[in-house]
CSV table of N, CA and C in Angstrom, one decimal:
chain,number,residue,atom,x,y,z
A,1,MET,N,-18.1,1.2,4.4
A,1,MET,CA,-18.1,2.8,5.3
A,1,MET,C,-18.9,4.4,5.3
A,2,SER,N,-18.8,4.6,6.3
A,2,SER,CA,-19.5,5.7,6.2
A,2,SER,C,-18.9,6.9,5.4
A,3,LEU,N,-19.8,7.7,4.8
A,3,LEU,CA,-19.4,8.9,4.5
A,3,LEU,C,-19.1,9.5,5.6
A,4,GLU,N,-17.4,10.5,5.7
A,4,GLU,CA,-17.3,11.5,7.1
A,4,GLU,C,-17.8,12.5,6.4
A,5,SER,N,-18.7,13.7,7.3
A,5,SER,CA,-19.5,14.6,7.4
A,5,SER,C,-18.6,16.2,7.6
A,6,GLN,N,-19.6,16.5,6.9
A,6,GLN,CA,-19.1,18.7,7.0
A,6,GLN,C,-18.6,18.6,8.3
A,7,GLN,N,-19.0,18.9,9.1
A,7,GLN,CA,-18.9,18.5,10.0
A,7,GLN,C,-17.9,17.6,11.5
A,8,ASP,N,-17.6,16.1,10.5
A,8,ASP,CA,-16.5,15.6,11.5
A,8,ASP,C,-15.1,15.9,10.1
A,9,ARG,N,-15.2,16.9,8.9
A,9,ARG,CA,-14.0,17.1,9.2
A,9,ARG,C,-13.2,18.1,9.2
A,10,GLU,N,-13.9,18.7,9.7
A,10,GLU,CA,-14.3,20.2,10.6
A,10,GLU,C,-13.2,19.9,11.4
A,11,LYS,N,-13.6,19.6,11.9
A,11,LYS,CA,-13.2,18.3,13.7
A,11,LYS,C,-11.9,18.2,13.3
A,12,ARG,N,-11.2,17.4,12.6
A,12,ARG,CA,-10.4,17.1,11.9
A,12,ARG,C,-9.5,17.8,12.1
A,13,THR,N,-10.4,19.3,11.4
A,13,THR,CA,-8.8,19.3,10.0
A,13,THR,C,-8.8,20.8,12.1
A,14,GLU,N,-9.9,21.2,12.2
A,14,GLU,CA,-8.8,22.0,14.1
A,14,GLU,C,-8.0,20.9,14.8
A,15,PHE,N,-8.3,19.3,14.9
A,15,PHE,CA,-8.0,19.0,15.1
A,15,PHE,C,-6.0,18.8,15.4
A,16,LEU,N,-6.0,18.4,13.4
A,16,LEU,CA,-4.3,18.4,13.8
A,16,LEU,C,-4.3,20.1,13.1
A,17,ARG,N,-5.1,20.7,13.3
A,17,ARG,CA,-3.4,22.2,13.3
A,17,ARG,C,-3.4,22.2,15.6
A,18,ALA,N,-5.1,21.7,15.6
A,18,ALA,CA,-4.2,22.1,17.7
A,18,ALA,C,-2.6,21.4,17.0
A,19,LEU,N,-2.5,20.3,16.4
A,19,LEU,CA,-1.1,18.8,16.7
A,19,LEU,C,-0.5,19.7,16.4
A,20,ALA,N,-0.4,20.5,15.0
A,20,ALA,CA,1.0,22.0,14.5
A,20,ALA,C,1.1,22.2,15.7
A,21,GLU,N,0.0,23.0,16.4
A,21,GLU,CA,0.5,24.0,16.5
A,21,GLU,C,1.2,23.4,18.3
A,22,ALA,N,0.7,22.5,18.7
A,22,ALA,CA,1.6,21.2,19.5
A,22,ALA,C,2.9,20.9,19.4
A,23,GLY,N,3.7,20.4,17.6
A,23,GLY,CA,4.7,20.5,17.6
A,23,GLY,C,4.6,19.2,17.2
A,24,TYR,N,3.0,18.6,16.5
A,24,TYR,CA,3.1,17.1,16.3
A,24,TYR,C,2.9,18.2,14.9
A,25,GLU,N,3.8,18.6,13.7
A,25,GLU,CA,3.4,18.7,12.5
A,25,GLU,C,3.6,17.7,11.3
A,26,ASP,N,3.8,16.9,11.4
A,26,ASP,CA,3.7,16.1,10.1
A,26,ASP,C,2.7,15.1,10.9
A,27,SER,N,1.4,15.0,10.7
A,27,SER,CA,0.2,13.7,11.6
A,27,SER,C,-0.5,13.5,10.3
A,28,LEU,N,-1.2,12.5,10.7
A,28,LEU,CA,-2.1,11.4,10.4
A,28,LEU,C,-3.6,11.1,10.5
A,29,VAL,N,-4.0,11.3,10.6
A,29,VAL,CA,-5.4,10.5,11.7
A,29,VAL,C,-6.6,9.9,11.0
A,30,LEU,N,-6.5,8.7,11.2
A,30,LEU,CA,-6.7,7.9,10.8
A,30,LEU,C,-8.4,7.4,11.6
A,31,ARG,N,-9.3,7.1,10.4
A,31,ARG,CA,-11.1,6.8,11.5
A,31,ARG,C,-10.7,5.8,11.8
A,32,ARG,N,-10.9,5.1,13.2
A,32,ARG,CA,-11.3,4.0,13.9
A,32,ARG,C,-11.9,2.9,12.9
A,33,GLU,N,-12.7,3.4,12.1
A,33,GLU,CA,-12.9,2.0,10.9
A,33,GLU,C,-12.1,1.9,10.3
A,34,THR,N,-11.3,3.4,9.3
A,34,THR,CA,-10.8,2.3,9.3
A,34,THR,C,-9.2,1.5,9.3
A,35,ALA,N,-8.5,2.5,10.6
A,35,ALA,CA,-8.0,1.8,11.5
A,35,ALA,C,-7.9,0.2,12.3
A,36,GLU,N,-8.9,-0.6,12.2
A,36,GLU,CA,-8.9,-1.3,12.9
A,36,GLU,C,-8.4,-2.5,10.8
A,37,ARG,N,-9.7,-1.9,9.8
A,37,ARG,CA,-8.9,-2.8,9.0
A,37,ARG,C,-8.2,-2.8,8.4
A,38,VAL,N,-7.1,-1.5,8.5
A,38,VAL,CA,-5.9,-1.7,8.4
A,38,VAL,C,-4.5,-2.7,8.7
A,39,MET,N,-4.7,-2.1,10.5
A,39,MET,CA,-3.5,-1.7,11.2
A,39,MET,C,-3.7,-3.3,12.1
A,40,SER,N,-3.4,-4.5,10.9
A,40,SER,CA,-3.7,-6.1,11.3
A,40,SER,C,-2.2,-6.1,12.7
A,41,ASP,N,-2.0,-7.1,13.2
A,41,ASP,CA,-1.1,-8.0,13.4
A,41,ASP,C,0.4,-6.8,12.7
A,42,GLU,N,0.2,-7.4,11.6
A,42,GLU,CA,1.4,-8.0,10.4
A,42,GLU,C,1.5,-6.9,10.2
A,43,ARG,N,0.7,-6.0,9.7
A,43,ARG,CA,0.9,-4.8,9.0
A,43,ARG,C,1.5,-3.6,10.3
A,44,ALA,N,1.1,-3.7,11.1
A,44,ALA,CA,1.9,-3.4,12.9
A,44,ALA,C,3.0,-3.7,12.4
A,45,ARG,N,4.0,-4.6,13.0
A,45,ARG,CA,5.2,-5.3,12.8
A,45,ARG,C,5.2,-4.5,11.7
A,46,ILE,N,5.3,-4.2,10.6
A,46,ILE,CA,6.3,-3.4,9.2
A,46,ILE,C,6.1,-2.1,9.0
A,47,VAL,N,5.0,-1.2,10.7
A,47,VAL,CA,5.2,-0.1,11.2
A,47,VAL,C,5.8,0.0,11.4
A,48,GLU,N,5.9,-1.1,12.2
A,48,GLU,CA,7.6,-1.0,13.4
A,48,GLU,C,8.8,-0.8,12.1
A,49,GLY,N,9.2,-1.6,12.0
A,49,GLY,CA,10.0,-2.0,11.7
A,49,GLY,C,10.6,-1.2,10.0
A,50,LEU,N,9.3,-0.6,9.7
A,50,LEU,CA,9.7,1.0,9.0
A,50,LEU,C,10.8,1.9,10.2
A,51,ARG,N,9.9,1.8,11.6
A,51,ARG,CA,10.3,3.4,11.8
A,51,ARG,C,11.7,3.2,12.8
A,52,ASP,N,12.0,1.7,13.0
A,52,ASP,CA,13.0,0.9,13.9
A,52,ASP,C,14.6,1.0,12.5
A,53,SER,N,14.5,1.4,11.4
A,53,SER,CA,14.9,0.9,10.6
A,53,SER,C,14.4,2.1,9.4
A,54,ASN,N,15.9,1.9,8.4
A,54,ASN,CA,16.0,1.9,6.7
A,54,ASN,C,15.5,1.6,6.0
A,55,VAL,N,14.9,0.8,5.5
A,55,VAL,CA,15.2,-0.4,4.5
A,55,VAL,C,15.1,0.3,2.8
A,56,ARG,N,16.4,-0.3,2.3
A,56,ARG,CA,16.3,-0.2,0.4
A,56,ARG,C,15.4,-0.9,0.5
A,57,SER,N,14.3,-1.9,0.7
A,57,SER,CA,13.1,-2.5,-0.7
A,57,SER,C,12.7,-2.9,0.8
A,58,ILE,N,11.7,-3.8,-0.5
A,58,ILE,CA,10.7,-4.3,-0.3
A,58,ILE,C,11.3,-5.9,0.9
A,59,ARG,N,12.1,-5.7,-0.2
A,59,ARG,CA,12.5,-7.6,-0.1
A,59,ARG,C,13.3,-7.3,1.2
A,60,GLU,N,14.6,-7.0,1.0
A,60,GLU,CA,14.6,-6.5,2.8
A,60,GLU,C,13.4,-6.0,3.8
A,61,LEU,N,12.6,-5.7,3.9
A,61,LEU,CA,12.4,-5.6,4.7
A,61,LEU,C,11.4,-6.6,5.1
A,62,ALA,N,11.4,-7.6,3.4
A,62,ALA,CA,10.7,-9.2,4.0
A,62,ALA,C,11.1,-9.7,5.1
A,63,ARG,N,12.6,-9.8,4.9
A,63,ARG,CA,13.5,-10.9,5.2
A,63,ARG,C,13.8,-9.7,7.1
A,64,ARG,N,14.3,-8.9,7.3
A,64,ARG,CA,14.5,-8.5,8.7
A,64,ARG,C,12.8,-9.4,9.5
A,65,LEU,N,12.0,-9.1,8.7
A,65,LEU,CA,10.5,-9.8,9.5
A,65,LEU,C,10.9,-11.2,9.3
A,66,ASP,N,11.0,-11.9,8.8
A,66,ASP,CA,10.9,-12.9,8.6
A,66,ASP,C,9.4,-13.3,7.8
A,67,ARG,N,9.7,-12.7,6.4
A,67,ARG,CA,7.5,-13.1,5.9
A,67,ARG,C,8.0,-14.0,4.4
A,68,ASP,N,6.7,-13.4,3.3
A,68,ASP,CA,7.3,-13.8,2.3
A,68,ASP,C,7.0,-12.1,1.5
A,69,ALA,N,7.9,-12.4,0.8
A,69,ALA,CA,7.7,-10.4,-0.3
A,69,ALA,C,6.3,-11.0,-0.7
A,70,GLY,N,5.7,-11.1,-1.2
A,70,GLY,CA,4.7,-10.8,-1.8
A,70,GLY,C,3.8,-10.3,-1.4
A,71,ALA,N,4.2,-11.2,0.6
A,71,ALA,CA,2.5,-10.7,1.2
A,71,ALA,C,2.9,-9.7,1.7
A,72,VAL,N,3.9,-9.4,1.8
A,72,VAL,CA,5.1,-7.9,3.2
A,72,VAL,C,4.6,-6.5,1.8
A,73,LYS,N,4.5,-7.2,0.6
A,73,LYS,CA,4.1,-5.9,-1.0
A,73,LYS,C,2.6,-5.8,-0.2
A,74,ARG,N,2.3,-7.0,-0.5
A,74,ARG,CA,0.8,-6.7,-0.2
A,74,ARG,C,-0.2,-5.9,1.1
A,75,ASP,N,0.4,-6.1,1.6
A,75,ASP,CA,0.2,-5.5,2.7
A,75,ASP,C,0.6,-3.8,2.9
A,76,LEU,N,2.1,-3.7,2.5
A,76,LEU,CA,2.2,-1.8,2.4
A,76,LEU,C,1.4,-1.4,1.3
A,77,ASP,N,1.0,-2.6,0.1
A,77,ASP,CA,0.3,-1.9,0.0
A,77,ASP,C,-1.4,-1.0,-0.4
A,78,ILE,N,-1.6,-1.8,1.1
A,78,ILE,CA,-3.1,-1.2,2.1
A,78,ILE,C,-2.7,-0.5,1.9
A,79,LEU,N,-2.1,-0.1,3.1
A,79,LEU,CA,-1.0,0.4,3.8
A,79,LEU,C,-0.8,2.6,3.7
A,80,PHE,N,-0.3,2.1,1.9
A,80,PHE,CA,-0.1,2.3,1.3
A,80,PHE,C,-2.1,2.9,0.9
A,81,GLU,N,-1.9,2.8,0.3
A,81,GLU,CA,-3.4,3.1,0.2
A,81,GLU,C,-4.6,4.2,1.2
A,82,CYS,N,-3.7,3.8,2.2
A,82,CYS,CA,-4.2,4.4,3.9
A,82,CYS,C,-4.0,4.9,4.2
A,83,ASP,N,-2.8,6.1,3.3
A,83,ASP,CA,-2.2,7.5,3.4
A,83,ASP,C,-1.4,6.8,4.7
A,84,VAL,N,-0.3,6.1,4.7
A,84,VAL,CA,0.1,5.9,6.4
A,84,VAL,C,2.5,5.3,5.9
A,85,VAL,N,2.5,4.0,4.5
A,85,VAL,CA,3.4,4.6,4.2
A,85,VAL,C,3.0,5.2,2.7
A,86,GLU,N,4.5,5.6,2.3
A,86,GLU,CA,4.9,5.8,0.1
A,86,GLU,C,6.3,5.1,0.1
A,87,TYR,N,6.2,5.2,-1.1
A,87,TYR,CA,7.7,4.7,-2.0
A,87,TYR,C,8.3,5.8,-2.1
A,88,GLU,N,9.9,5.8,-2.0
A,88,GLU,CA,10.9,6.8,-2.4
A,88,GLU,C,11.4,5.1,-3.2
A,89,GLU,N,11.9,5.7,-5.0
A,89,GLU,CA,12.6,4.8,-6.2
A,89,GLU,C,14.0,5.3,-4.7
A,90,VAL,N,14.4,4.2,-5.3
A,90,VAL,CA,15.8,3.8,-5.2
A,90,VAL,C,16.7,3.2,-6.0
A,91,GLY,N,16.7,3.7,-7.6
A,91,GLY,CA,17.2,2.5,-8.8
A,91,GLY,C,16.2,2.2,-9.7
A,92,ALA,N,16.2,1.1,-9.4
A,92,ALA,CA,15.3,-0.6,-10.2
A,92,ALA,C,14.0,-0.6,-9.0
A,93,ARG,N,14.0,-0.3,-7.6
A,93,ARG,CA,13.3,-0.6,-6.2
A,93,ARG,C,13.2,0.6,-5.6
A,94,LYS,N,12.2,0.3,-5.2
A,94,LYS,CA,11.1,0.9,-4.2
A,94,LYS,C,11.1,0.7,-3.2
A,95,ALA,N,11.8,2.1,-2.1
A,95,ALA,CA,11.7,1.8,-1.0
A,95,ALA,C,10.8,2.5,0.4
A,96,PRO,N,10.7,1.1,0.6
A,96,PRO,CA,8.3,1.8,1.6
A,96,PRO,C,9.0,3.2,2.7
A,97,ARG,N,8.8,4.0,2.9
A,97,ARG,CA,8.8,4.2,3.6
A,97,ARG,C,8.2,5.2,5.2
A,98,LEU,N,7.7,5.1,6.0
A,98,LEU,CA,6.7,6.0,6.6
A,98,LEU,C,6.1,7.6,6.1
A,99,LYS,N,5.2,8.3,5.2
A,99,LYS,CA,5.0,8.8,5.4
A,99,LYS,C,4.3,9.9,6.6
A,100,HIS,N,4.4,9.5,7.5
A,100,HIS,CA,4.5,10.5,8.6
A,100,HIS,C,5.0,10.6,9.7
A,101,GLU,N,5.0,11.3,10.5
A,101,GLU,CA,5.9,11.1,12.2
A,101,GLU,C,4.7,10.4,13.1
A,102,ASN,N,4.3,11.0,13.1
A,102,ASN,CA,2.5,10.9,14.1
A,102,ASN,C,1.7,9.7,13.3
A,103,VAL,N,0.7,9.4,13.7
A,103,VAL,CA,-0.5,8.7,13.1
A,103,VAL,C,-1.7,7.9,14.6
A,104,PHE,N,-2.7,9.1,14.6
A,104,PHE,CA,-3.4,9.6,15.1
A,104,PHE,C,-4.4,8.1,14.9
A,105,VAL,N,-5.2,8.0,15.9
A,105,VAL,CA,-6.5,6.7,15.8
A,105,VAL,C,-8.2,7.7,16.2
A,106,GLU,N,-8.5,8.1,15.4
A,106,GLU,CA,-10.0,8.3,16.5
A,106,GLU,C,-10.8,7.2,16.9
A,107,PRO,N,-12.1,7.3,17.5
A,107,PRO,CA,-12.3,8.3,18.0
A,107,PRO,C,-11.4,9.6,19.2
A,108,LEU,N,-11.4,10.2,18.3
A,108,LEU,CA,-10.2,11.0,20.0
A,108,LEU,C,-11.4,12.7,20.5
A,109,PHE,N,-10.5,12.7,21.8
A,109,PHE,CA,-11.6,13.1,22.6
A,109,PHE,C,-10.0,14.4,23.5
A,110,THR,N,-10.6,15.8,22.9
A,110,THR,CA,-10.6,16.0,23.1
A,110,THR,C,-11.4,17.7,24.7
A,111,ARG,N,-11.0,18.2,25.0
A,111,ARG,CA,-11.6,19.5,25.7
A,111,ARG,C,-12.5,20.2,24.0
């Protein structure tokens, strides 16, 4: 994966500022390379599942998706590393949550 240049970081910061001004305050911008690596079909199903319902545990999410809990946990950990999800402690359980209201993928085209 290539390193992000100072100019790229400045553009990303400027874009995030413009999003916030337009009402998209809680946003994440993923690099295209990261999104291609991270957003498999199964992980996209996880994101959709978290967006559409409030789950109390990883096991509950796995049941709703009809998947093995271990596989869902591994996919969630990858999404966590990329800042897409976070975990909320609920007793002895970790409840996965989407960390941001909006996720955008570069390249972004603006005027």
